Coordinates of C-alpha atoms and ligand atoms in Angstrom, one line a residue:
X1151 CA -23.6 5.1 12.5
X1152 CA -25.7 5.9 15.7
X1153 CA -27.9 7.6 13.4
X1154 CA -28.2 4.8 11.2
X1155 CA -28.8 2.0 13.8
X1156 CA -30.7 3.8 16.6
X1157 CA -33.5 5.9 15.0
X1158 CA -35.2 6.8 18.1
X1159 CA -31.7 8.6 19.1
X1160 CA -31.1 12.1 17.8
X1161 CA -27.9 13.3 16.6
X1162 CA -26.3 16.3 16.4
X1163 CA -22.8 16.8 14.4
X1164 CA -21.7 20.3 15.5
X1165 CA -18.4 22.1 14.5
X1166 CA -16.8 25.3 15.1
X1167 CA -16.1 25.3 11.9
X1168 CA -19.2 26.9 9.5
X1169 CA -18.2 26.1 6.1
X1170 CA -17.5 22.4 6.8
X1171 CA -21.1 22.8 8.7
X1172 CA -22.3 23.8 5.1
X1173 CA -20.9 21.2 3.6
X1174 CA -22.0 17.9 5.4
X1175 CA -25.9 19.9 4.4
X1176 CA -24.7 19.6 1.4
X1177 CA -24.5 17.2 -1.8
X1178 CA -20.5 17.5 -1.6
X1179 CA -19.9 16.3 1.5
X1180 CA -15.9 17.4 2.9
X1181 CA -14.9 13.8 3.1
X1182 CA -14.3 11.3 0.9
X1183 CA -15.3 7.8 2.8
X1184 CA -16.5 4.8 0.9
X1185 CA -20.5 4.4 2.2
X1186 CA -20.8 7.3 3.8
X1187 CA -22.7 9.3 1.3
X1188 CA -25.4 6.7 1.5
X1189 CA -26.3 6.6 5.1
X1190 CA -25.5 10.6 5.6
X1191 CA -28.2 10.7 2.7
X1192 CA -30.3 8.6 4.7
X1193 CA -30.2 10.0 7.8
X1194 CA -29.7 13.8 7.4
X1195 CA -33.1 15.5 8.3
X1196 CA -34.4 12.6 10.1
X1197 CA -32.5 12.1 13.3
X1198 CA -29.4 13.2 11.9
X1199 CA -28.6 17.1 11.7
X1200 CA -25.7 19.3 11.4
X1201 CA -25.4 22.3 13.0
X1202 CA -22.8 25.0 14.6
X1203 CA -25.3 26.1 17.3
X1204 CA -22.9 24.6 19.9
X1205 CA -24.6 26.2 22.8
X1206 CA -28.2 24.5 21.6
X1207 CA -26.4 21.1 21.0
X1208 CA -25.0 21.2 24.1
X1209 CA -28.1 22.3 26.3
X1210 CA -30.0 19.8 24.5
X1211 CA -28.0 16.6 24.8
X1212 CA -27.9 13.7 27.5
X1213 CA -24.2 12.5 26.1
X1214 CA -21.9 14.7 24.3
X1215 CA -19.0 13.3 22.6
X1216 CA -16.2 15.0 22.3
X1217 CA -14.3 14.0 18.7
X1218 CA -11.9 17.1 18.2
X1219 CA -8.4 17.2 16.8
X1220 CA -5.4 16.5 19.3
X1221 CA -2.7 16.9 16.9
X1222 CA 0.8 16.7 18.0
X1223 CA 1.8 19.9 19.5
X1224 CA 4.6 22.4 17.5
X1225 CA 5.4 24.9 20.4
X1226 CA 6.5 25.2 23.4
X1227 CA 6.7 22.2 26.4
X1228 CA 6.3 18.9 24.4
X1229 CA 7.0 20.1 21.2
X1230 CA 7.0 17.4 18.2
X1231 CA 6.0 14.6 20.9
X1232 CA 2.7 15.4 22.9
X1233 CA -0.6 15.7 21.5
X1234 CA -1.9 19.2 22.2
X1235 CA -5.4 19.2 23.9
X1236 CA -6.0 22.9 23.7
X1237 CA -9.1 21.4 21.4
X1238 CA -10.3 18.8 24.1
X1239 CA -10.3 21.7 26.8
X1240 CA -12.0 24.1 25.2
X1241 CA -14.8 21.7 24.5
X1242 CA -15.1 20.8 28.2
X1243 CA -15.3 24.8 28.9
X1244 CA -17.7 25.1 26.5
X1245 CA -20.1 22.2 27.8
X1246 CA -19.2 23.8 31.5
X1247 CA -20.7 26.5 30.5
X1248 CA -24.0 25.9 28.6
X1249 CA -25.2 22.5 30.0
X1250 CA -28.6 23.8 32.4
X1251 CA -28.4 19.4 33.5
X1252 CA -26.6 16.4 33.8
X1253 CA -24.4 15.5 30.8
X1254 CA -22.5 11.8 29.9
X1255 CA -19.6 13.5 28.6
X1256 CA -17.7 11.0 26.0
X1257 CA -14.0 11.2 25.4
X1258 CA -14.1 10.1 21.5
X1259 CA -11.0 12.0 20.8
X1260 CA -7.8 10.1 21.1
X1261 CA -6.0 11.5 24.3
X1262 CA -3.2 10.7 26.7
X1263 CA -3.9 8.5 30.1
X1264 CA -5.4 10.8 32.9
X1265 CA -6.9 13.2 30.3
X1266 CA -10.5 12.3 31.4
X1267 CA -9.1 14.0 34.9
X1268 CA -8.5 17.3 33.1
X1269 CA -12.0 17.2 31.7
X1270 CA -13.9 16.2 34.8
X1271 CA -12.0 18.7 36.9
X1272 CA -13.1 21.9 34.4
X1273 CA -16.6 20.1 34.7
X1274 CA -16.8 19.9 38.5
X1275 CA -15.7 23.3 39.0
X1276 CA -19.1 23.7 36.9
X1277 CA -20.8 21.1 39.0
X1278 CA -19.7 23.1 42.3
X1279 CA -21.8 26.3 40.9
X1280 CA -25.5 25.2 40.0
X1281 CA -27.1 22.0 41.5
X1282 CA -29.0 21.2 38.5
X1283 CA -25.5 19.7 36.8
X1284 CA -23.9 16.6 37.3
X1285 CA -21.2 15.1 35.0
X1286 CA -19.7 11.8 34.3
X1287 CA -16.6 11.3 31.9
X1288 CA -16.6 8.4 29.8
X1289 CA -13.4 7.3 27.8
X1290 CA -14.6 5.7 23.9
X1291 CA -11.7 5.8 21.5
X1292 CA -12.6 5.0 18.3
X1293 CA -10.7 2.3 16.4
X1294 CA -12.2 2.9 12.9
X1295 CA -9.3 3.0 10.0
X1296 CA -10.1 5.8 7.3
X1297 CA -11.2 4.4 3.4
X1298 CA -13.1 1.4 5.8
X1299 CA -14.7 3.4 8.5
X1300 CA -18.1 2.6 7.7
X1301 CA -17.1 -1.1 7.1
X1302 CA -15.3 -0.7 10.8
X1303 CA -18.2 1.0 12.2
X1304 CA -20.4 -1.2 11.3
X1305 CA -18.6 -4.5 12.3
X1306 CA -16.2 -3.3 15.2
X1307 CA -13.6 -5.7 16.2
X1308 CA -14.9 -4.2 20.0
X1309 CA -15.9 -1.2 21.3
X1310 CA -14.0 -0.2 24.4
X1311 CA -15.9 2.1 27.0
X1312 CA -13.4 3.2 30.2
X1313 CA -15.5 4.7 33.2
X1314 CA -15.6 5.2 36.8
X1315 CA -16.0 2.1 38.8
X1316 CA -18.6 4.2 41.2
X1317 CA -22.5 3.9 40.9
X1318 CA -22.9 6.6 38.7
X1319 CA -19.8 5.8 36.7
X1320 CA -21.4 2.2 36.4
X1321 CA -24.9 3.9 35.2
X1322 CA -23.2 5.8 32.7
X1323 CA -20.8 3.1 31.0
X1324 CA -24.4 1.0 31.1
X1325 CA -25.9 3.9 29.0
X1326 CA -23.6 4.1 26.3
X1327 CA -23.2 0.3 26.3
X1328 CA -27.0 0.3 25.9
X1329 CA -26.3 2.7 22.3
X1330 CA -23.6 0.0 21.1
X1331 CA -25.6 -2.9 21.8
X1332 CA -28.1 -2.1 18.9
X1333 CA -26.1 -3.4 16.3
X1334 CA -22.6 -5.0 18.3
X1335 CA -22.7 -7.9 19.7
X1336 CA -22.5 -7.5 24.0
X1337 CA -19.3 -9.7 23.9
X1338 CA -17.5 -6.8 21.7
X1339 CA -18.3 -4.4 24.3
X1340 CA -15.4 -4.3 26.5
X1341 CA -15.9 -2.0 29.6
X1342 CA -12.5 -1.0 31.4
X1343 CA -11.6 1.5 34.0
X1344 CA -11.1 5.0 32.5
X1345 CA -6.7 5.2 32.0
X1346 CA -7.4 1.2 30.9
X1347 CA -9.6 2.7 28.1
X1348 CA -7.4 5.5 27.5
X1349 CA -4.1 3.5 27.0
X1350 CA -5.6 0.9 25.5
X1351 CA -6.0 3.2 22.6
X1352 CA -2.3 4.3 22.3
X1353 CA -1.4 1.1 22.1
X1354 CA -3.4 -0.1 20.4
X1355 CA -1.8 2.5 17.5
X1356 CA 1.3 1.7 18.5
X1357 CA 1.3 -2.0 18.4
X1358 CA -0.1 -1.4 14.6
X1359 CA 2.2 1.4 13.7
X1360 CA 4.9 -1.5 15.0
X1361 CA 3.8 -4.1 13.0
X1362 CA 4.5 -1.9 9.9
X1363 CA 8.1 -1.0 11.0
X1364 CA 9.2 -4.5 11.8
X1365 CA 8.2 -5.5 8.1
X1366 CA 9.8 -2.7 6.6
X1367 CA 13.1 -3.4 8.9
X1368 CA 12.8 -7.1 7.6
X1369 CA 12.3 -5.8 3.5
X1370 CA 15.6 -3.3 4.0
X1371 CA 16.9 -7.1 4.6
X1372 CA 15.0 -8.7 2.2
X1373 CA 16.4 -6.1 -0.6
X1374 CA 20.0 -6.8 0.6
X1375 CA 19.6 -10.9 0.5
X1376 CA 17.3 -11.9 -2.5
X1377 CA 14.6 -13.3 -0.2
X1378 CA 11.0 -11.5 -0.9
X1379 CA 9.4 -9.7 1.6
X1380 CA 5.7 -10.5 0.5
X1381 CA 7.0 -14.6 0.7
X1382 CA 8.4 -13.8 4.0
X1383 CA 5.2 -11.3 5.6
X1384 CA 3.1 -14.6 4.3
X1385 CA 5.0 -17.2 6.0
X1386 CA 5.4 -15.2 8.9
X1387 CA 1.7 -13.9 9.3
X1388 CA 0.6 -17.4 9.2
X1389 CA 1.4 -18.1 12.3
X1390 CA -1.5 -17.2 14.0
X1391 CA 0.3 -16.1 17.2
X1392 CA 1.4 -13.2 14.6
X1393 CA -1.5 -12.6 12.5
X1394 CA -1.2 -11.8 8.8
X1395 CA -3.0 -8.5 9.0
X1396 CA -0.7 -5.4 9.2
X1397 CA 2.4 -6.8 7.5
X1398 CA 2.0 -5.1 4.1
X1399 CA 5.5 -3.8 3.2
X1400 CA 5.3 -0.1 2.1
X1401 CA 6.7 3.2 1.6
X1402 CA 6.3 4.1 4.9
X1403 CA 3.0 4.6 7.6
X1404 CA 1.0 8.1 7.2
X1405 CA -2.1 9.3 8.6
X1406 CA -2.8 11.7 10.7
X1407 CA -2.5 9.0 13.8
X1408 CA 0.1 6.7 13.8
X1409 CA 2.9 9.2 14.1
X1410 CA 0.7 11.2 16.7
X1411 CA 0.0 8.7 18.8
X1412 CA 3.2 6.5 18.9
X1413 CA 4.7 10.1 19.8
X1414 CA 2.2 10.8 22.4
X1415 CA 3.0 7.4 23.7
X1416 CA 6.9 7.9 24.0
X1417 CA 6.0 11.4 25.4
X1418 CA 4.0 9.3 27.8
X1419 CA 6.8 7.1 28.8
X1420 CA 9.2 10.0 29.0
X1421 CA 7.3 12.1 31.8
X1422 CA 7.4 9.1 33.9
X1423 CA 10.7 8.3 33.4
X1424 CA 10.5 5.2 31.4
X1425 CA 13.6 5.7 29.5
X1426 CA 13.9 2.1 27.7
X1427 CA 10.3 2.0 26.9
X1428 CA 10.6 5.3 25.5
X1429 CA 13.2 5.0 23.4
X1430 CA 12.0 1.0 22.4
X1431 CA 8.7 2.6 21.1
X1432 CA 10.4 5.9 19.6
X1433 CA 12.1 3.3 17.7
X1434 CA 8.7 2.7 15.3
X1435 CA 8.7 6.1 14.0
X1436 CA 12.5 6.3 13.0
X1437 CA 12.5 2.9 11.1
X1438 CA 9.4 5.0 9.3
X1439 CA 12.0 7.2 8.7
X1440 CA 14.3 5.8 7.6
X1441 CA 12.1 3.8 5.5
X1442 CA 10.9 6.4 3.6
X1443 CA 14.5 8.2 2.9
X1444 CA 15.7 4.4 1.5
X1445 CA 13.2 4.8 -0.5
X1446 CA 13.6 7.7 -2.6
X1447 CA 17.1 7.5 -1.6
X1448 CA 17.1 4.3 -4.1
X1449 CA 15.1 6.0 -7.0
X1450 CA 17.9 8.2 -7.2
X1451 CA 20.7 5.3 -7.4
X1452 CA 18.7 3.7 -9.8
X1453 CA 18.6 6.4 -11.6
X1454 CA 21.4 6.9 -12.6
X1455 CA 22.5 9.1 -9.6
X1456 CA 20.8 11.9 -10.6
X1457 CA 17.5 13.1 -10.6
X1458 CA 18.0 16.6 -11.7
X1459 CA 15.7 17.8 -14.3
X1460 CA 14.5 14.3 -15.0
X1461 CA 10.9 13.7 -15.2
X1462 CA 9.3 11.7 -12.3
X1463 CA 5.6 10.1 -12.6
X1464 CA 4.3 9.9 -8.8
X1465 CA 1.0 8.0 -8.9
X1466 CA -0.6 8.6 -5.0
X1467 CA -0.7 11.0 -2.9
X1468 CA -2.9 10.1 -0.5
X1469 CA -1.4 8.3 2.7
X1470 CA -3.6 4.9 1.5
X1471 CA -6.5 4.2 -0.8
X1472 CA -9.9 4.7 -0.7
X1473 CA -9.4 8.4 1.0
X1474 CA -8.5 11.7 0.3
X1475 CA -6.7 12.6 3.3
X1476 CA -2.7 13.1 2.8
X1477 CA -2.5 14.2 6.3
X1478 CA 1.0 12.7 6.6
X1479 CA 1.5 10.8 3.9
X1480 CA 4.8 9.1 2.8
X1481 CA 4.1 10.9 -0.3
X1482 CA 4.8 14.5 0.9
X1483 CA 8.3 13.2 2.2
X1484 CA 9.3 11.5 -0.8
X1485 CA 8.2 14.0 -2.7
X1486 CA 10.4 16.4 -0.7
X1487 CA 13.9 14.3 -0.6
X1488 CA 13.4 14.1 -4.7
X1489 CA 12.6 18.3 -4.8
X1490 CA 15.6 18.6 -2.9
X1491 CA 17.6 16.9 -5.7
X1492 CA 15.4 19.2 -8.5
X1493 CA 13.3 16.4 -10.0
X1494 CA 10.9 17.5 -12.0
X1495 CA 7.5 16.0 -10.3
X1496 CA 4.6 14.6 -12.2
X1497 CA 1.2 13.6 -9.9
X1498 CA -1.6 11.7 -10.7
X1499 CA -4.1 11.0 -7.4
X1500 CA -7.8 10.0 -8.2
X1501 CA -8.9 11.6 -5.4
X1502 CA -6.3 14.5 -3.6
X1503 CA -7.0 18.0 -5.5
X1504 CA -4.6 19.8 -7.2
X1505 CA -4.4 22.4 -4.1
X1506 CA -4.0 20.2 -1.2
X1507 CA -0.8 18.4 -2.9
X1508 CA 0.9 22.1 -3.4
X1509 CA -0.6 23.1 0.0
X1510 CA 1.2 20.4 1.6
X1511 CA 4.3 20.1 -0.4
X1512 CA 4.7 24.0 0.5
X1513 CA 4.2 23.0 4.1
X1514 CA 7.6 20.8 3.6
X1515 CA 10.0 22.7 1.0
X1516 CA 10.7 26.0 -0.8
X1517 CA 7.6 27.3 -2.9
X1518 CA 10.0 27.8 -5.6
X1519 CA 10.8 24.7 -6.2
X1520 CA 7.3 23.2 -5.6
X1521 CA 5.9 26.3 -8.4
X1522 CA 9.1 25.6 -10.5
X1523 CA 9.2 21.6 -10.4
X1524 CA 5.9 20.4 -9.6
X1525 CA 2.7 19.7 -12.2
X1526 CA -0.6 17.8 -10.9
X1527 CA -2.5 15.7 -13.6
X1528 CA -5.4 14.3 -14.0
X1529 CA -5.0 11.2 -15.8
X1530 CA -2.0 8.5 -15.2
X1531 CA -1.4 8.2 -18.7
X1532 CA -0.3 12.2 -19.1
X1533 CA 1.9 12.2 -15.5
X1534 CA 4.1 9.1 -17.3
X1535 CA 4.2 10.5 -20.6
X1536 CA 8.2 11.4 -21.5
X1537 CA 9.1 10.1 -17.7
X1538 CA 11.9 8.5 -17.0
X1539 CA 10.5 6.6 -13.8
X1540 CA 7.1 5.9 -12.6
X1541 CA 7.1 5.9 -8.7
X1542 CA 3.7 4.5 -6.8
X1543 CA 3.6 5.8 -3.8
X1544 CA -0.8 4.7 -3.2
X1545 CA -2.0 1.6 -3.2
X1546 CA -5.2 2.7 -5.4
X1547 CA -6.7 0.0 -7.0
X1548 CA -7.2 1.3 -9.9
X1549 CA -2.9 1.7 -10.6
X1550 CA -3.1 -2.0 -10.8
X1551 CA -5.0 -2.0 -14.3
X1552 CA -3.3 1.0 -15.9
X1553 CA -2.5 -0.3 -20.1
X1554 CA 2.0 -0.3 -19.1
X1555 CA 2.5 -1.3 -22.5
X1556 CA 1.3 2.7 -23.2
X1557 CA 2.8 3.9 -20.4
X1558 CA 6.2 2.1 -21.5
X1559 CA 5.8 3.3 -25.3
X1560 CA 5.8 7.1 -24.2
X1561 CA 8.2 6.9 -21.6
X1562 CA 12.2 8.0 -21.7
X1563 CA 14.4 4.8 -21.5
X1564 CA 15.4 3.1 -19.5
X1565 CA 12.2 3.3 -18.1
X1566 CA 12.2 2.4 -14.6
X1567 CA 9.4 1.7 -11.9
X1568 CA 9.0 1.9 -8.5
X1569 CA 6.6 -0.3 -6.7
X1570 CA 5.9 1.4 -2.8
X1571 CA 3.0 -1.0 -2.1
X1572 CA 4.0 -4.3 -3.8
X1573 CA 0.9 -3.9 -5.9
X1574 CA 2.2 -4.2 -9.5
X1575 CA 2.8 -7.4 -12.0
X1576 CA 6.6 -7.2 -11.4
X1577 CA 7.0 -10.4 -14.0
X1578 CA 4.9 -8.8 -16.9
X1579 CA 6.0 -5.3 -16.1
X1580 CA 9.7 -7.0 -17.1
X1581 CA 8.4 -8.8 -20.1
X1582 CA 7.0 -5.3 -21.5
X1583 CA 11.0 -3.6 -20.8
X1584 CA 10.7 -2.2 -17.6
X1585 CA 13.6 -1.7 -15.4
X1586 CA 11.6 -2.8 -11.8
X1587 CA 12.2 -1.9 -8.1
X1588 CA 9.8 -2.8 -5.4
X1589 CA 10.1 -2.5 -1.7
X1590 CA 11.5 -6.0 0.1
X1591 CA 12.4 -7.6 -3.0
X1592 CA 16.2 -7.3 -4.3
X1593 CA 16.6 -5.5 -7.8
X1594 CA 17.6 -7.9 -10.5
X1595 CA 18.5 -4.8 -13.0
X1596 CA 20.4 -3.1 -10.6
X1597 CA 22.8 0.1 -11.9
X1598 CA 25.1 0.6 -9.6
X1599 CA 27.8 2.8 -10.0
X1600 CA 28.9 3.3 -6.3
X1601 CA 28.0 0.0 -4.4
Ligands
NAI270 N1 -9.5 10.3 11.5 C1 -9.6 9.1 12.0 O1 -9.7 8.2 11.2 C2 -9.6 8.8 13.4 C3 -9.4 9.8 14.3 N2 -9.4 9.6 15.7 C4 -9.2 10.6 16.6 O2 -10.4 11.5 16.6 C5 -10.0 12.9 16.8 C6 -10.5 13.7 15.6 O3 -9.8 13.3 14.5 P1 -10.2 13.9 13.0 O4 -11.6 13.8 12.9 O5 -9.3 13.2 12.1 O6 -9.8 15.4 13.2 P2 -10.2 16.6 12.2 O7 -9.1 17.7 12.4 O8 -10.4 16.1 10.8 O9 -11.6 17.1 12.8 C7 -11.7 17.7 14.0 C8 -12.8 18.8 14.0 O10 -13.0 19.3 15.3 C9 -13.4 20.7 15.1 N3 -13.1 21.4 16.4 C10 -11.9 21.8 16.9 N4 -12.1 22.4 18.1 C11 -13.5 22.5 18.3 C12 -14.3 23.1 19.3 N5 -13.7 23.6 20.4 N6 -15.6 23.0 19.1 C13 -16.2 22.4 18.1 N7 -15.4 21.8 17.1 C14 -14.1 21.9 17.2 C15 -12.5 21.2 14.0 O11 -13.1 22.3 13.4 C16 -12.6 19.9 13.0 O12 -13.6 20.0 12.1 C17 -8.5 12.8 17.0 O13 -8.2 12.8 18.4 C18 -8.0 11.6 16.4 O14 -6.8 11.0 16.9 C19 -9.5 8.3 16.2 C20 -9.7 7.3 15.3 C21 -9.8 7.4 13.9
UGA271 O1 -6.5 6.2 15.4 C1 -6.7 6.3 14.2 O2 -6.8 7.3 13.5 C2 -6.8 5.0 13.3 O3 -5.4 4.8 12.8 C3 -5.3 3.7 12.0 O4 -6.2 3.9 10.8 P1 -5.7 4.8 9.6 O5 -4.5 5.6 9.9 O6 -7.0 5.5 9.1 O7 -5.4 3.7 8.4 P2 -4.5 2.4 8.4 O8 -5.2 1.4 7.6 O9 -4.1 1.9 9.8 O10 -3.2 2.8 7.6 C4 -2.3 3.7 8.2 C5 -1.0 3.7 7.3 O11 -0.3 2.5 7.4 C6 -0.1 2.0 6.1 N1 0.0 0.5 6.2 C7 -1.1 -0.2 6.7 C8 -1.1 -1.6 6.8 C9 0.1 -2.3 6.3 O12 0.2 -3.5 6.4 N2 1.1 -1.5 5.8 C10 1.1 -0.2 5.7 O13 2.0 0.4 5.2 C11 -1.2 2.5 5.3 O14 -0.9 2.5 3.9 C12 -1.3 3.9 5.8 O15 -0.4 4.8 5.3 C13 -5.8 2.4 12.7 O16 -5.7 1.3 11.8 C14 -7.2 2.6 13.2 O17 -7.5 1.4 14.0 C15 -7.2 3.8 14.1 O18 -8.5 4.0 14.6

């Protein structure tokens, strides 16, 4: 987007990691975004280049952001709660040691509060060696949603720049407002003191990631009482004190963030010894949970009370529409609870490839029983044929066309379906036979043999 909107500015993409290097050079770029084709197309070769000469990038930059993974970490102190900046540190060795001048060092990388500390303190110790160097750490986070990015890019709700309330901390948060302002609006450009900048980010996730949960806690209710969730998230969201954005019912939050950082931020709370706001927060990602195991959960009451050897149709893999990344998705988990019961697993995904759903799934259960139960389709039509339920876990548009009256015809019956995202006709999908299930809304053809 800098690319695009400041042509005098150069930009250099670099990556540790060569053959994703090769790809974004490439026609096949290695991600899927709505847009970005276009404007990569548009600006590659001109003032936008790709490169892993990290040393070169570095020596020739004025502002280097700093966009790495900080995933949560799997060993050691913090395990399965802190974000693991192993990533983040290296890049601020790195820039330590080839930058010859002074550097705006961006922090675009979501982080803990204080991180910018860790950064500037490997920088200094730089700084305290060679005259010619002089470093300031900015804090950006980046708010941009995946499938919309270049949408959010382009239109940010605000851009949030945290820095040091000194005279060179002021000069530098003026330098990267000065990048912004070519295409947003001054009064979206928020500028905050660096741990402002940095929290503001975690809770920002968080109060999203909470939204979710507290819809998901009301359809549990909503299935139990015959009120609708969608009628309810619509009254609810209309008062605009609430908002109606971020109340979509679902199968659950994925992504490669919300989990992260709603963990990072009870982690937070934790290590200074904010018991109730750690556990009120922690609360967000076990109502997740739990929301996906009453999910599948109820696919096998409604069917029956057994799942084994029966022939599931799973349409979605990805953790929403409009990208390829399953990094988290409900999907996986779902598809792991029904794995453990020896369903026989049918996918259809327009966009995740046949290795990253067995790459994943593997990640979560025994290979066996992913080689053994598992087979990846590419068209809807063939993942329902013989099924006895069709499951839709993505909201991909596309699902909400498919011809059911085929799908019905070739499937086992009962034929049952289960709506995760509320997106299907639930009224016509009745008329044509189906036995119907959707998050928040209570089952009218319930089979229930052990209420
Ligand atoms: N994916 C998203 O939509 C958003 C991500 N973020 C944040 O941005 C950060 C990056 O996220 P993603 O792009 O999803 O991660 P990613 O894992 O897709 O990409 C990170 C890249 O950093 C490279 N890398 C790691 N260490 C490096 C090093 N020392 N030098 C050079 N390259 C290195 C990796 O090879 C990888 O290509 C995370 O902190 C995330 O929380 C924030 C907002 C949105
Ligand atoms: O830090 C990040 O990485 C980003 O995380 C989220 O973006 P993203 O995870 O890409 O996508 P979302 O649109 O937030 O969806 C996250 C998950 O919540 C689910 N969701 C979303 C909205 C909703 O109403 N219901 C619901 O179940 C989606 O299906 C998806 O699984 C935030 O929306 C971004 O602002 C943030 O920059």
């Amino acid at each position: 987007m800098i690319a695009l909107k400041c042509p005098e500015i150069k930009v250099t993409v670099v990556d540790l990691n060569k053959e994703k290097i090769k790809e974004w050079n490439s026609d096949d770029l290695p991600i899927y975004e709505p847009g970005l084709d276009e404007i990569v197309k548009q600006c590659r070769g001109k003032n936008l280049f790709f490169s892993h000469d990290i040393p070169k990038a570095i020596e020739e930059a004025d502002l280097i952001f700093i966009s790495v993974n900080t995933p949560t970490k799997m060993y050691g102190r913090g395990k399965g709660m802190a974000p693991d900046l192993k990533h983040v540190e290296s890049v601020a060795r790195t820039i330590a040691k080839y930058a010859q001048g002074p550097k705006i060092v961006v922090e675009k990388s979501t982080v803990p509060v204080k991180a910018a500390q860790s950064i500037l303190h490997i920088l200094k110790e730089a700084q305290a060696h060679d005259q010619k160097l002089h470093f300031q750490v900015l804090s950006n986070p980046e708010f941009l949603a995946e499938g919309t990015a270049i949408v959010d890019l382009a239109n940010p709700d605000r851009v949030l720049i945290g820095g040091e309330s000194s005279n060179k901390g002021l000069a530098a948060i003026a330098q990267l407002v000065r990048i912004y302002e070519h295409w947003v609006p001054r009064e979206r450009i928020i500028t905050t003191n660096t741990w402002s900048s940095e929290l503001t980010k975690l809770a920002a996730n968080t109060f999203l990631a909470q939204k979710i949960s507290s819809i998901n806690a009301i359809s549990a209710i909503c299935e139990a009482t015959g009120a609708d969730v969608r009628e309810v998230a619509h009254a609810v969201g209309y008062d605009s004190r609430i908002g109606s954005k971020f109340l979509q019912a679902s199968v659950g939050f994925g992504g490669s963030c919300f989990q992260k950082d709603v963990l990072s931020l009870v982690y937070l709370c934790e290590i200074l010894n904010l018991k109730p706001a750690a556990d009120y927060w922690h609360g967000v990602i076990e109502i997740n949970n739990w929301q996906r195991r009453r999910f599948s959960d109820n696919i096998i009451k409604e069917l029956f009370n057994t799942v084994t050897d029966k022939r599931i149709a799973l349409f979605g893999f990805a953790f929403k529409k409009n990208t390829a990344d399953t990094r988290e998705s409900s999907a996986i988990y779902i598809a792991k609870h029904l794995l453990k019961e020896r369903a026989k697993l049918h996918f259809y995904d327009p966009k995740v490839t046949e290795t990253t759903m067995r790459h994943d799934l593997r990640r979560v259960t025994e290979n066996e029983l992913v080689d053994k139960l598992v087979t990846i389709h590419s068209c809807p039509y063939e993942a329902a044929k013989d099924a006895h339920a069709v499951v839709v876990l993505t909201e991909w548009d596309e699902f909400k066309t498919l011809d059911y009256e085929k799908i019905y015809e070739n499937m086992q019956k009962p034929a049952s379906i289960f709506d995760g995202r509320l997106i299907l006709d639930q009224t016509n999908l009745r008329k044509i036979g189906f036995r119907v299930f959707a998050i928040g809304s209570a089952p009218t053809q319930s089979f229930n043999l052990f209420p």
